[in-house]
Amino acid sequence: MSVVSVERRLDVLVACEYSGVVRDAFIRKGHNAVSCDLLPTDFFGPHIQGDVLQVLDRRWDLIIGHPPCQYLCRQASRWIDTPVKRILFKQACAFFLKLWNADCECVCLENPVPHLAAKKEIGDYSQIIQPWQFGHDYSKKTCLWLRGLDFLEPTEIVQLTYVTTKNGRRYTRGWYETPRNTKARSRTFPGIADAMADRWG
Ligand SMILES: C[S@@+](CC[C@H](N)C(=O)[O-])C[C@H]1O[C@@H](n2cnc3c(N)ncnc32)[C@H](O)[C@@H]1O
């Protein structure tokens, strides 16, 4: 008896993504992927511009989310120092948990390393990955919270290169050469997106 494997097209929601990088990696693998963000998409493709919470309860096979990290990451802990910022922190945790608790069997949320108070609220991550494990000359600890999904395996280890400035400061080249704006720095690395599509698609 021969075994016929049938590949199934997955319905993938990429939450909080304007770049379309993860969406397009899944589309290249033949899946139905749609990104959703309050912002328009950078590249033409299936995109819902609006609040992702409004589309969470559609039937998705896989949800990959990049919720805002402004109040959750380690660097933020230093300046959550007013009652208003504490409320914003609580709201960021609640948003993260709504994505995490979506009615979907497979969920991956991605964020930088959280500070202790955030970790207490949103729970511990499953895995830490680095762009240099996926073909990029860039160091940035990236945490994945995984439900119903395997760990990502490194696909291409890159030796980091460095830049020394005139005043003697040393930076990793990838970080130094990336424009200093939030949008450029929050875009998902294509090597990581391809690894997600290979592994989970
Ligand atoms: C850290 S960025 C992630 C960017 C992503 N890695 C990419 O490559 O496009 C977080 C994103 O969450 C979006 N966002 C925040 N609240 C949202 C909501 N309620 N619904 C949809 N997107 C939201 C922001 O507009 C922002 O683009």
XYZ file of C-alpha atoms and ligand atoms in Angstrom:
228
model
C 0.000 0.000 0.000
C 1.432 3.362 -0.890
C 1.071 6.304 1.420
C -0.011 9.498 -0.251
C 0.817 12.618 1.660
C -1.550 15.477 1.046
C -0.176 18.890 1.731
C -2.791 21.201 3.129
C -2.980 24.916 2.571
C -2.977 26.629 5.942
C -4.924 29.755 6.806
C -2.318 31.875 8.530
C -2.894 35.148 10.345
C 0.211 37.276 10.829
C -0.864 39.665 13.560
C 0.750 43.078 14.025
C 2.725 42.920 10.800
C 2.975 45.825 8.357
C 6.088 44.597 6.554
C 4.471 41.497 5.010
C 7.720 39.559 5.538
C 6.220 36.566 7.389
C 3.002 36.720 5.332
C 4.927 36.522 2.059
C 7.177 33.687 3.310
C 4.034 31.558 3.912
C 2.470 32.619 0.606
C 5.642 31.508 -1.226
C 5.101 28.080 0.387
C 1.562 27.955 -1.037
C -0.432 28.923 2.064
C -3.215 31.454 2.516
C -1.561 34.039 4.685
C -2.822 37.469 5.608
C -1.107 40.149 7.641
C -2.997 42.524 9.920
C -1.804 45.814 11.382
C -3.155 49.238 12.277
C -0.729 50.467 9.583
C -0.973 49.780 5.840
C 1.266 47.047 4.489
C 4.677 48.043 3.096
C 4.392 45.598 0.204
C 1.318 44.744 -1.814
C -0.336 41.528 -0.562
C -3.263 40.219 1.489
C -3.504 42.639 4.408
C -6.173 43.733 6.855
C -5.582 47.274 8.034
C -7.277 47.518 11.427
C -7.483 46.063 14.906
C -6.355 42.430 14.870
C -8.630 41.622 17.821
C -11.574 42.003 15.438
C -10.373 39.120 13.237
C -8.854 36.797 15.854
C -11.892 34.524 16.082
C -12.001 33.639 12.370
C -10.870 30.058 11.684
C -7.071 30.253 11.554
C -4.771 27.229 11.432
C -1.832 29.250 12.650
C -1.413 32.673 14.234
C 1.983 34.369 14.302
C 2.029 37.669 16.170
C 4.460 40.506 16.754
C 2.706 42.502 19.498
C 4.177 45.903 20.453
C 7.066 45.521 22.898
C 7.352 49.140 24.051
C 6.110 48.394 27.589
C 7.191 44.764 27.809
C 10.858 44.595 26.855
C 13.763 44.861 29.308
C 14.723 48.371 28.224
C 11.187 49.544 29.054
C 11.310 48.506 32.708
C 13.443 51.542 33.549
C 10.803 54.025 32.464
C 7.528 52.449 33.582
C 7.616 54.957 36.385
C 4.277 56.796 36.359
C 0.699 55.604 36.998
C -0.164 56.270 33.333
C 2.749 54.178 32.096
C 1.772 51.401 34.480
C -1.704 51.395 32.909
C -0.146 51.246 29.441
C 2.023 48.357 30.609
C -1.073 46.476 31.852
C -2.825 47.160 28.534
C 0.184 45.828 26.596
C 0.091 42.630 28.697
C -3.666 42.249 28.146
C -3.213 42.657 24.379
C -0.387 40.099 24.322
C -2.542 37.617 26.279
C -5.533 38.081 23.959
C -3.338 36.991 21.045
C -1.833 34.171 23.093
C -5.246 32.845 24.178
C -6.782 33.027 20.690
C -8.937 30.043 19.795
C -6.321 28.494 17.497
C -4.240 25.357 17.974
C -0.946 26.838 16.823
C 0.285 30.194 18.048
C 3.703 31.872 17.938
C 4.236 35.280 19.506
C 7.530 37.077 19.018
C 9.002 39.804 21.237
C 12.324 40.948 22.663
C 13.393 39.640 26.083
C 10.691 40.763 28.538
C 11.392 42.463 31.867
C 10.519 40.563 35.043
C 7.152 42.220 35.655
C 6.128 41.508 32.055
C 7.266 37.894 32.300
C 5.105 37.496 35.414
C 2.037 38.728 33.513
C 2.499 37.149 30.085
C 4.399 34.012 31.049
C 7.834 32.789 30.073
C 8.956 32.412 26.469
C 9.571 29.011 24.913
C 12.732 29.778 22.948
C 15.276 32.520 22.229
C 16.571 32.902 18.698
C 19.021 35.305 17.031
C 18.991 36.720 13.474
C 22.613 35.489 13.073
C 21.267 31.912 13.319
C 19.136 32.576 10.218
C 21.521 34.155 7.740
C 21.748 37.765 9.006
C 24.797 39.637 10.246
C 22.783 40.978 13.188
C 22.523 40.287 16.896
C 19.105 40.773 18.544
C 17.781 38.350 21.141
C 14.295 37.434 19.998
C 11.938 35.415 22.182
C 9.250 33.110 20.864
C 6.212 32.017 22.860
C 5.075 28.797 21.170
C 1.846 26.824 21.510
C 1.315 23.704 19.397
C 4.504 24.401 17.412
C 8.023 22.945 17.303
C 11.067 25.036 18.155
C 12.697 26.821 15.232
C 16.013 25.268 14.173
C 18.847 27.565 13.014
C 19.129 27.528 9.224
C 22.369 29.447 8.539
C 24.833 30.556 11.207
C 26.569 33.830 10.345
C 29.784 35.062 11.949
C 29.012 38.554 13.279
C 31.126 41.432 11.968
C 31.807 44.670 13.837
C 32.248 48.378 13.138
C 34.499 50.612 15.223
C 33.541 54.292 15.167
C 35.980 57.252 15.203
C 35.514 57.609 18.955
C 36.462 53.979 19.489
C 33.007 52.506 20.114
C 32.391 49.045 18.722
C 29.030 47.947 17.342
C 27.779 44.927 15.457
C 27.680 45.927 11.786
C 24.040 44.949 11.204
C 22.808 47.057 14.104
C 25.035 50.019 13.174
C 23.971 50.067 9.530
C 20.219 49.773 10.160
C 18.433 53.170 10.085
C 17.689 54.475 13.592
C 13.917 54.369 13.385
C 11.439 52.079 15.082
C 9.871 50.897 11.843
C 13.157 49.759 10.313
C 14.268 48.147 13.565
C 11.026 46.241 14.212
C 10.765 44.645 10.769
C 11.016 40.836 10.936
C 14.189 39.328 9.451
C 13.413 37.427 6.205
C 15.645 34.503 7.267
C 13.520 34.011 10.396
C 10.293 34.325 8.381
C 11.508 31.683 5.896
C 12.455 29.355 8.766
C 8.943 29.766 10.234
C 7.320 28.967 6.895
C 9.615 25.942 6.356
C 9.094 24.571 9.854
C 5.421 25.306 10.487
C 4.034 25.497 6.980
C 6.819 45.741 16.895
S 5.815 46.132 15.525
C 5.928 44.625 14.628
C 6.395 44.808 13.217
C 6.563 43.488 12.488
N 7.669 42.716 13.012
C 6.730 43.671 10.978
O 7.717 43.140 10.403
O 5.888 44.338 10.357
C 4.230 46.062 16.294
C 3.078 46.387 15.380
O 1.843 46.156 16.069
C 0.868 46.978 15.463
N -0.347 46.990 16.327
C -0.486 47.515 17.558
N -1.745 47.324 18.019
C -2.414 46.653 17.056
C -3.753 46.173 16.932
N -4.659 46.319 17.894
N -4.100 45.537 15.792
C -3.196 45.361 14.785
N -1.907 45.796 14.855
C -1.525 46.441 15.976
C 1.601 48.307 15.335
O 0.980 49.135 14.375
C 3.002 47.844 14.919
O 3.186 47.897 13.530
